[in-house]
XYZ file of C-alpha atoms in Angstrom:
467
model
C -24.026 -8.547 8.396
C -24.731 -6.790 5.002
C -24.767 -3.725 6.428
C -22.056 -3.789 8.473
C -20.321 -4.896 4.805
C -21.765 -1.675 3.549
C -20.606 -0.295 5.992
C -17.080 -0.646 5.693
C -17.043 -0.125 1.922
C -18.217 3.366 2.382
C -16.036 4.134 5.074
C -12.604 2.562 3.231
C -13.795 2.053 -0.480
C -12.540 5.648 -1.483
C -9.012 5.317 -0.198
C -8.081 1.807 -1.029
C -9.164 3.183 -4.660
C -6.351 5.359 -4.181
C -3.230 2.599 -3.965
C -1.409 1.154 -1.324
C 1.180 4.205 -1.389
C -1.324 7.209 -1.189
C -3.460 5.299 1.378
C -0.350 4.793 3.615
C 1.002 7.932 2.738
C -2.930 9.463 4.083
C -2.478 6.797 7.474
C 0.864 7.767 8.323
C 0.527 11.446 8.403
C -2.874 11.450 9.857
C -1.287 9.067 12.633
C 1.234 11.705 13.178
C -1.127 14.213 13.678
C -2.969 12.676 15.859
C 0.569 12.153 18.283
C 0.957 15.967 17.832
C 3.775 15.622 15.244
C 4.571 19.286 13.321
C 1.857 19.053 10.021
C 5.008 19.833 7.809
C 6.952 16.383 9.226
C 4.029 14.775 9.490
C 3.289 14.884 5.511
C 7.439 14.540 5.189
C 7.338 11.081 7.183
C 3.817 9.961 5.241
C 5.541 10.655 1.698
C 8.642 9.040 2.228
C 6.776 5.974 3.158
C 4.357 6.076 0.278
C 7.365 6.751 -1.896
C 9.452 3.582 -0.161
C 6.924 1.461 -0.819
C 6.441 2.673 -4.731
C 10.118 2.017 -4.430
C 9.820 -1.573 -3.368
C 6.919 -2.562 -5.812
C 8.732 -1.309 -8.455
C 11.719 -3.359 -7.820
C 9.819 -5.904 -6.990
C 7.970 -5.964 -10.403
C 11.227 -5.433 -11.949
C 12.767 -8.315 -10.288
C 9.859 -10.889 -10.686
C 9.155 -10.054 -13.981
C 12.830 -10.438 -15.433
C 12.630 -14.134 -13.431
C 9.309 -15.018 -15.049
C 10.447 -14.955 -18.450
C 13.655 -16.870 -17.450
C 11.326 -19.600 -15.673
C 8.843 -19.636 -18.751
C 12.267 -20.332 -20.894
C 12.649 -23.081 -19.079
C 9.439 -24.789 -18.713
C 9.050 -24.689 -22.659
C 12.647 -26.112 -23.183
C 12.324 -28.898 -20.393
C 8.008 -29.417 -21.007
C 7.951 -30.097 -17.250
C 3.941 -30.154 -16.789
C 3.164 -27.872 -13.705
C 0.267 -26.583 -15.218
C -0.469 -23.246 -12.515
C 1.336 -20.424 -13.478
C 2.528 -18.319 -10.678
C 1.415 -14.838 -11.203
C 3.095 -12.950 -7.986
C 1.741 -11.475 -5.292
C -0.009 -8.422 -7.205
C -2.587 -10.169 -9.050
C -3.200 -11.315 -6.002
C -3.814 -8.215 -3.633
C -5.942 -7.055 -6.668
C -8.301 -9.952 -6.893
C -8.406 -10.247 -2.826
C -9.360 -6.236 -2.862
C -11.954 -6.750 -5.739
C -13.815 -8.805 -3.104
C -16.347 -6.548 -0.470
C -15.405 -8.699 2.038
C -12.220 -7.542 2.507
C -13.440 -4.493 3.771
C -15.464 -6.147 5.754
C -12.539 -8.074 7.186
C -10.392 -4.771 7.516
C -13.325 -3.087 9.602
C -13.847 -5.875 12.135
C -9.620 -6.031 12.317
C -9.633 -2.556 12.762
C -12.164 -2.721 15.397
C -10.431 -5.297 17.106
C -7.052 -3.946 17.355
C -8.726 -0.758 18.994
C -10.159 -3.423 21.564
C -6.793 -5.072 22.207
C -5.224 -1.492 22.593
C -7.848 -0.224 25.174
C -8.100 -3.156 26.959
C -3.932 -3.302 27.083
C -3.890 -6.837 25.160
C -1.244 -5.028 22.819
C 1.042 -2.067 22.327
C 0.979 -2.280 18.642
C -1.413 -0.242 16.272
C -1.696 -1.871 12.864
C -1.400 0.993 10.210
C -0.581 -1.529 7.474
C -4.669 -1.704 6.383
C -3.327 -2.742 2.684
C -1.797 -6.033 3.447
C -5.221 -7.197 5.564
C -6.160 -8.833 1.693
C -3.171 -11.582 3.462
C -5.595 -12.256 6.293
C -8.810 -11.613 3.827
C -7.476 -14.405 1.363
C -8.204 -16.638 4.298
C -11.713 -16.075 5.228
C -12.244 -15.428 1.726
C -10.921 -19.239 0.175
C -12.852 -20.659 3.571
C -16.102 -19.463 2.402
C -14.961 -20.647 -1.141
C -14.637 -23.963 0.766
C -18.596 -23.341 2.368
C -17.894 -21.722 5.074
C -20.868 -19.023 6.157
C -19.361 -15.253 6.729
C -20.046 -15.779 10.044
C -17.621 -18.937 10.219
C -14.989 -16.818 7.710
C -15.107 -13.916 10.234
C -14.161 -16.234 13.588
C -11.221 -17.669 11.533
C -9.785 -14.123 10.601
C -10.708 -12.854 14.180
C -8.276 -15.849 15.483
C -5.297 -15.437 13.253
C -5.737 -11.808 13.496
C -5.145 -11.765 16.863
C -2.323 -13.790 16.767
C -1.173 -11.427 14.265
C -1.402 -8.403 16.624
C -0.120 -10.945 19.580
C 3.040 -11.446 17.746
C 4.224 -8.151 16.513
C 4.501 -7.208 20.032
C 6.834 -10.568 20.873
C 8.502 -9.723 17.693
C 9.814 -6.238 18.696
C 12.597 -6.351 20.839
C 14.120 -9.047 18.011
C 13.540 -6.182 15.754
C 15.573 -3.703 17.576
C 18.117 -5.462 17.624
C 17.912 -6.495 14.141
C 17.966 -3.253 13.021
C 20.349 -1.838 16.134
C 17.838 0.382 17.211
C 17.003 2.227 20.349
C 13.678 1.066 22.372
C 11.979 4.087 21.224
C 11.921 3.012 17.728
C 8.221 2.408 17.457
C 8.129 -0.361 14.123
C 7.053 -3.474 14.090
C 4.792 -5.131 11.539
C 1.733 -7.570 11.737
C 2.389 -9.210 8.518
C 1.582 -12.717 7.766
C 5.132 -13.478 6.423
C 6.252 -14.188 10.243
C 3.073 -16.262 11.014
C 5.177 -18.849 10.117
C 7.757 -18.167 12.824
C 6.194 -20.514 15.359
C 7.052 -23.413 12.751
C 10.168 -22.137 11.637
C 11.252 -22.294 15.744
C 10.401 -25.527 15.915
C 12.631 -26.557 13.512
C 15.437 -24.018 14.556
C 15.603 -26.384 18.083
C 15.711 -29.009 16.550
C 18.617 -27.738 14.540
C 19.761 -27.016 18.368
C 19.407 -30.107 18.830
C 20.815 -31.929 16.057
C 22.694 -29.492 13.981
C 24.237 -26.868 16.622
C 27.613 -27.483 15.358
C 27.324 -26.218 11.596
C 26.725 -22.572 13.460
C 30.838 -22.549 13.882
C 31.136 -22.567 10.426
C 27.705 -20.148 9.957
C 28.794 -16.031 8.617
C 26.533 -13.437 7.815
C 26.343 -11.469 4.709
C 27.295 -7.968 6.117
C 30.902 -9.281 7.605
C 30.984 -11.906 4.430
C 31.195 -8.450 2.438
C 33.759 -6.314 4.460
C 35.902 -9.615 4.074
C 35.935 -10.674 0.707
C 34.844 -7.326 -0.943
C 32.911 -7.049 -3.916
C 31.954 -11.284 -4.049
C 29.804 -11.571 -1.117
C 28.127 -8.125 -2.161
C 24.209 -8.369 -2.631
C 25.559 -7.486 -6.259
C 27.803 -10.764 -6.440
C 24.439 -12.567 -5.061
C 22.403 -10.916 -7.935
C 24.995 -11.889 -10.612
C 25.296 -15.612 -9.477
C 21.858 -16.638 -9.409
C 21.065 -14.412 -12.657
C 23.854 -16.325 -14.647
C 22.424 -19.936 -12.517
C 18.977 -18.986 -13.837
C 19.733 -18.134 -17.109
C 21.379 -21.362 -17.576
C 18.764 -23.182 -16.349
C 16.514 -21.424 -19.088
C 18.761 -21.917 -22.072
C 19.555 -18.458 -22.784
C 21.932 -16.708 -24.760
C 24.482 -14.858 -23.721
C 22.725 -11.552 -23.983
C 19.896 -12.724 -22.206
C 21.813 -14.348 -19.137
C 24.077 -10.940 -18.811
C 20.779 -8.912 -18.732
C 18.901 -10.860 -16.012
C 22.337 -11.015 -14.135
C 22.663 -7.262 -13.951
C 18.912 -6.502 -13.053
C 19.428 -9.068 -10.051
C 22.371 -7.459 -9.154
C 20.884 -4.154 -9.316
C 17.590 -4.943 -7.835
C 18.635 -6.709 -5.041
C 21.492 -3.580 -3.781
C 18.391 -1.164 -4.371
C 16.259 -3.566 -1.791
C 19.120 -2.406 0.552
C 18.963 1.209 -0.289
C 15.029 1.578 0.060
C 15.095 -0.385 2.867
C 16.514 2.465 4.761
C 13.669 4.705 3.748
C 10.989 2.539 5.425
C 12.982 3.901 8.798
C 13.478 7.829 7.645
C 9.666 7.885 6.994
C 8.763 6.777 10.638
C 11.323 9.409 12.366
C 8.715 12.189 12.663
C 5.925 9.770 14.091
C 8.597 7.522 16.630
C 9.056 11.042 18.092
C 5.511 11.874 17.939
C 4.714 8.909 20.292
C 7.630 9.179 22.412
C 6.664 12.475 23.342
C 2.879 11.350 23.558
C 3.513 8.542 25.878
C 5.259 10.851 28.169
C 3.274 13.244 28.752
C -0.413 11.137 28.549
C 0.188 7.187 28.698
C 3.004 6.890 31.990
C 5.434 6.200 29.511
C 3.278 3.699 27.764
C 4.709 2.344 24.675
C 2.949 2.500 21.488
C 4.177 0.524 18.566
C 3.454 1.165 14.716
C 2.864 -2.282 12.622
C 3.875 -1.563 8.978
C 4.648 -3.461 6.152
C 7.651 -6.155 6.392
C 10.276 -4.154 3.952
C 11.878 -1.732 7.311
C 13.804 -5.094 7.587
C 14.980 -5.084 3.859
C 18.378 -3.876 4.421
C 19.442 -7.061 5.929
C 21.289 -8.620 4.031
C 20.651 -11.959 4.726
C 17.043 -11.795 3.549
C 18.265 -11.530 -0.025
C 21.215 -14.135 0.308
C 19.255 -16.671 1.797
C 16.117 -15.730 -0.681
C 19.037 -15.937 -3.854
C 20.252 -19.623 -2.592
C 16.192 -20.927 -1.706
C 15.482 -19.907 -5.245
C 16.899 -22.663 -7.067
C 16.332 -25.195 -4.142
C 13.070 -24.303 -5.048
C 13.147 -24.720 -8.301
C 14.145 -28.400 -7.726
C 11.593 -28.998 -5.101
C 9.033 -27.829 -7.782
C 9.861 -30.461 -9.921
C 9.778 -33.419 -7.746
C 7.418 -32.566 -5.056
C 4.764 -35.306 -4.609
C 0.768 -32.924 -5.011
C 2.724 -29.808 -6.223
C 1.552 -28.150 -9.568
C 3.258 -25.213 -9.302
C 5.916 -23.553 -10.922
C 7.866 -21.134 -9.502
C 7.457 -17.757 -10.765
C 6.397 -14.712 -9.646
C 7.203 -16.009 -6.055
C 10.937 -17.125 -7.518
C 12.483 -14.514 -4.950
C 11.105 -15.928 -1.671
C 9.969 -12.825 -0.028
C 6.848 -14.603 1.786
C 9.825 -16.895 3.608
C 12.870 -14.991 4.758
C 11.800 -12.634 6.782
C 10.261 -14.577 9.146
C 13.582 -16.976 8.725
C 15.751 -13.801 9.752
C 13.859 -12.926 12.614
C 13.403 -16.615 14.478
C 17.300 -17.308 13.649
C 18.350 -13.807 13.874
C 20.141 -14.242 10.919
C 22.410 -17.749 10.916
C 22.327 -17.400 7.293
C 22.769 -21.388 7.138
C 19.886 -22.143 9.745
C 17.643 -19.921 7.655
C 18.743 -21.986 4.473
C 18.080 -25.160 5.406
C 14.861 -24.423 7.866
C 13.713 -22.554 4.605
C 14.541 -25.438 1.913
C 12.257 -27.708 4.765
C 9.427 -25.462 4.981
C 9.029 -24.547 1.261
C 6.699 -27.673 0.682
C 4.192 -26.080 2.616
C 4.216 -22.725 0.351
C 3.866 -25.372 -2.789
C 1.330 -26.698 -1.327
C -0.683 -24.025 0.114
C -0.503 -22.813 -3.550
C -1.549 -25.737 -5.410
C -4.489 -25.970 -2.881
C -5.565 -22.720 -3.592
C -5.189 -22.496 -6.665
C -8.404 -23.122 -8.018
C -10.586 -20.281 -5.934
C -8.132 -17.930 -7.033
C -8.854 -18.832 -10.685
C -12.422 -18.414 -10.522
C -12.182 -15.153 -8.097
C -9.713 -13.384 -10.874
C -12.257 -14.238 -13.252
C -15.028 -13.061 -11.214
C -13.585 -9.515 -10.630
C -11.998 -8.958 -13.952
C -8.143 -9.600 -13.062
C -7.419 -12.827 -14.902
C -4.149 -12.727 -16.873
C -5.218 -11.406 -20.554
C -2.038 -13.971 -21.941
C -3.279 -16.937 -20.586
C -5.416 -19.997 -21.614
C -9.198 -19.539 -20.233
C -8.452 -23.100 -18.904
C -5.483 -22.295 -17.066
C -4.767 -21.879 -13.363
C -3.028 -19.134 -11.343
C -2.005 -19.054 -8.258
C 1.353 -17.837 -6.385
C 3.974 -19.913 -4.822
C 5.493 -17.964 -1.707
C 2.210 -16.120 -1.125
C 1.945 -15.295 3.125
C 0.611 -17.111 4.904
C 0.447 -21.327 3.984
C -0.607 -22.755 7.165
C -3.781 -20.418 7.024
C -4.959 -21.428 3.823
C -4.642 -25.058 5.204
C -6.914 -23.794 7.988
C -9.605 -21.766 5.610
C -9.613 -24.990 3.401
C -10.497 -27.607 7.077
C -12.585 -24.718 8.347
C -14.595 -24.219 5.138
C -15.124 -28.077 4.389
C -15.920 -28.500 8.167
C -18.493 -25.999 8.291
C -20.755 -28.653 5.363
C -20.988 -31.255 8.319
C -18.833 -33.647 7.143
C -17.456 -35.427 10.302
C -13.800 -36.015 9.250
C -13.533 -32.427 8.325
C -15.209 -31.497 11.834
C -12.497 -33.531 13.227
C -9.301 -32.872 10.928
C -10.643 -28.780 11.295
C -10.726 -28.833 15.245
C -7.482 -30.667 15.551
C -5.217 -28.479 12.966
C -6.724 -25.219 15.117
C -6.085 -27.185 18.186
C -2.523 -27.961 16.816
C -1.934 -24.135 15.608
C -2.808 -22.319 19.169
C -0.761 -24.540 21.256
C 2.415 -24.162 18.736
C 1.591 -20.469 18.518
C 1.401 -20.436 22.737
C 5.128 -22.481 22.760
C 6.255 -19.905 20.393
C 5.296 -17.002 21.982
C 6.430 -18.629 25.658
C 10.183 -18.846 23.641
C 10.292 -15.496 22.261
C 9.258 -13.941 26.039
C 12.060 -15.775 27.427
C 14.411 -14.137 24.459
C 13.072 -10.806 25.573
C 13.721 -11.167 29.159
C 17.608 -12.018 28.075
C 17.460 -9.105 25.883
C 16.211 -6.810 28.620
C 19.016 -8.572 31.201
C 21.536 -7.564 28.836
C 20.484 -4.195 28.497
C 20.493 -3.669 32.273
C-alpha cells in the first residue's frame, strides 16, 4: 500500500504544487489534445478555465473574508460561546492536500473512473482532480476515527462511485439549467450535490404537503426584468450586507462597505460564471467530433468544478436569504459549536438545492433552512481532526489561540463525514458502531438508488419532450 502511496505522489505531487488553476489549466488542454482539438484552442479553452477559477477564489476570498469580520463583530458584542471558528473552505483544501493520502485517494479515483468508462458504467470523465481533497477529507477523518487505509479506501471507493454515478443522472438537469444543447459536454462530480438524494426527499414531501406555495414561487432572473434594479443580485448583495452589518453593530461606514462588496461580489459570481462555459467550447467540440468519428456517437461528458452553474441566479438569492437563517440556527442548535463564518455564503448547499428543485427559489429556501443542521453538525463533529491535521501540516491559523478549534460550516459533503466518523469507530470492534456503521451505509445506498430511480424518470420526460 506504501508504494502504491509513493506512487501517486510522484506521479501528481509536482502539479498539485502548482495550484488548482495551473493544474486545471495543464488537464484541460491536455484533454483537448487528446480529442484532437487545434493546440492553439486547446491552451485558449485551458486558460480561460484556470483564469475562471482564479476568478471565483478571488471573489470568493473577497466575499468570505468581508463576512468574517462582520460575524467576529458580532460574536464579541453578543459573547455567544461557539467556540470553533469557521475558517472557509481554503484552509481546508490546504490541510486535506498536505496529507499523502490524498494522492493516494486521487490515484485509486482516477483509476476507477477509467474502469467505469471502459467498462461503460459512465459517460463522465472527472477532470476536476483538485476537489478529490472533498472525497479525501472522508477517508482521511475515518482513519482519524481508526479506521485502517484499507477500510478508508473502500469508503472513498463507495462514495466515489456514487459520485461518478450521479454526474451522469445529473446532466440532462444541467442542460436545461443552463439552456444548453446535448452536446454540451459539462457536468461535475462534486460533493456539493451528494446531498441531492436528501434534498429530494424532502422536495416530495414538499409535493406532498406544501405543493401549493409553488403558485406564489418566482425566480430571480424574471424577479429582475420585473422590478428592475431591486431583485438584482446587486439589491441581494446590498440587503444582506446592511442585515449583517446590523447584526454586528457596525457603523455606518462599515455596513456601506460590506454592502457594496456583496453587491459587487455576488454580480461578478454571475459574470465569471459564464467563463466556466467559454473555456469548455474548444474541448465540447473536440469530443463531439471524437465521438463521431471513433465511439458510434458515444457521449463523453467532462466533470468540472460546480461554478459553470454560477450564473444562476437563484444560487446566490437563496444562499443571501439561508445566511441569516443560519445565523439563527447557529445559535440555538442543540450539539452545534459552530459559528458561521467562512461558510456564511452557503456555497456547499445551493447548488445541489438548484439542481433537485430546478430552481423554486422558495423550495430551495426552506429544504435548505431544514438541511443546514446537518452541515452544523458535520462541522462540529469534525472539528477536532481538522485541528490537529492543520497543526500537523503547518496550516493552523497564525491569529488564533493554540487551544482553539477550526473547522468549516458548509464544507461538502455532511452525510460523509457522518459515515467516515461510524466507519472509523466501527472498524475498533465496538459492536454498536458495527451496527450503527452498517445501517447508515445500508440507509445511504438505498436513498442514493431511490434518487437516482427519480432523476431517470426526469430524464426520460426530458427526452419525451425533446422528441
Amino acid at each position: 500500500m506504501s508504494t502504491i502511496i509513493d506512487l501517486a505522489n510522484s506521479i501528481f505531487q509536482p502539479l498539485i504544487n502548482l495550484g488548482a488553476a495551473p493544474l486545471m489549466t495543464i488537464v484541460l488542454t491536455i484533454i483537448a489534445l487528446f480529442f484532437k482539438v487545434k493546440p492553439s484552442r486547446a491552451l485558449e479553452g485551458g486558460l480561460k478555465l484556470g483564469i475562471a477559477l482564479t476568478g471565483i477564489g478571488a471573489i470568493i476570498g473577497i466575499l468570505t473574508n468581508a463576512f468574517s469580520g462582520a460575524m467576529a463583530d458580532f460574536v464579541e458584542r453578543t459573547g455567544l460561546s461557539l467556540n470553533i471558528t469557521d475558517v472557509g473552505w481554503a484552509p481546508l483544501a490546504t490541510i486535506t492536500w498536505g496529507s499523502p493520502y490524498t494522492l493516494y485517494f486521487l490515484l485509486i479515483m482516477v483509476i476507477v473512473n477509467v474502469a467505469m468508462l471502459i467498462l461503460k458504467k459512465t459517460d463522465t470523465l472527472d477532470v476536476d482532480i483538485f476537489d478529490i481533497w472533498h472525497l479525501s477529507i472522508v477517508g482521511l477523518f475515518a482513519i482519524f476515527c481508526g479506521a485502517n487505509l484499507f477500510i478508508a479506501t473502500l469508503l472513498v471507493i463507495f462514495i466515489g462511485i456514487l459520485k461518478i454515478i450521479n454526474s451522469d443522472l445529473m446532466k440532462p438537469t444541467f442542460n436545461d439549467l443552463l439552456d444548453a444543447p446535448d452536446s454540451n459536454p459539462m457536468t461535475t462530480t462534486h460533493m456539493n450535490y451528494m446531498m441531492n438524494p436528501i434534498i429530494m426527499v424532502f422536495d416530495k414531501i414538499f409535493d406532498k404537503i406544501f405543493p401549493w406555495l409553488d403558485k406564489y414561487d418566482f425566480d430571480a432572473a424574471k424577479l429582475n426584468s420585473k422590478i428592475g434594479f431591486w431583485g438584482s443580485k446587486f439589491a441581494i448583495g446590498i440587503y444582506l450586507g446592511i442585515f449583517v452589518g446590523l447584526l454586528a453593530g457596525q457603523n455606518p461606514t462599515e455596513i456601506f462597505a460590506l454592502a457594496f462588496t456583496a453587491a459587487t461580489c455576488l454580480e461578478l459570481f454571475s459574470l465569471i460564471g459564464a467563463w466556466f462555459i467559454a473555456a469548455v467550447e474548444p474541448l465540447s467540440q473536440g469530443i463531439t467530433d471524437f465521438a463521431s468519428a471513433k465511439l458510434k456517437g458515444r457521449t463523453i461528458n467532462i466533470g468540472l468544478d460546480w461554478p459553470f452553474l454560477a450564473g444562476r441566479a437563484e444560487i446566490w438569492a437563496a444562499a443571501n436569504v439561508l445566511a441569516p437563517i443560519m445565523l439563527l440556527e447557529a445559535m440555538v442548535l442543540p450539539g452545534n459549536k459552530l459559528l458561521p463564518l467562512g461558510g456564511i455564503i452557503a456555497m456547499g448547499v445551493t447548488p445541489a438545492l438548484l439542481v433537485v428543485t430546478r430552481g423554486k427559489l422558495i423550495r430551495m429556501i426552506v429544504i435548505g433552512a431544514i438541511e443546514l443542521p446537518l452541515f452544523l453538525w458535520s462541522g462540529t463533529l469534525i472539528a477536532p481532526f481538522v485541528t490537529e491535521t492543520a497543526k500537523k501540516v503547518g496550516a493552523f491559523p497564525a491569529g488564533l489561540s493554540s487551544n482553539a478549534l477550526i473547522s468549516h460550516t458548509t464544507m461538502e459533503g455532511p452525510i460523509e463525514k457522518f459515515l467516515g466518523y461510524l466507519v472509523g469507530n466501527a472498524s475498533q470492534g465496538q459492536i454498536q458502531f458495527v451496527l450503527y456503521a452498517a445501517i447508515a451505509l445500508i440507509a445511504y445506498l438505498l436513498i442514493f438508488i431511490w434518487y437516482a430511480r427519480q432523476m431517470k424518470k426526469r430524464n426520460a420526460a426530458y427526452l419525451a419532450a425533446k422528441n
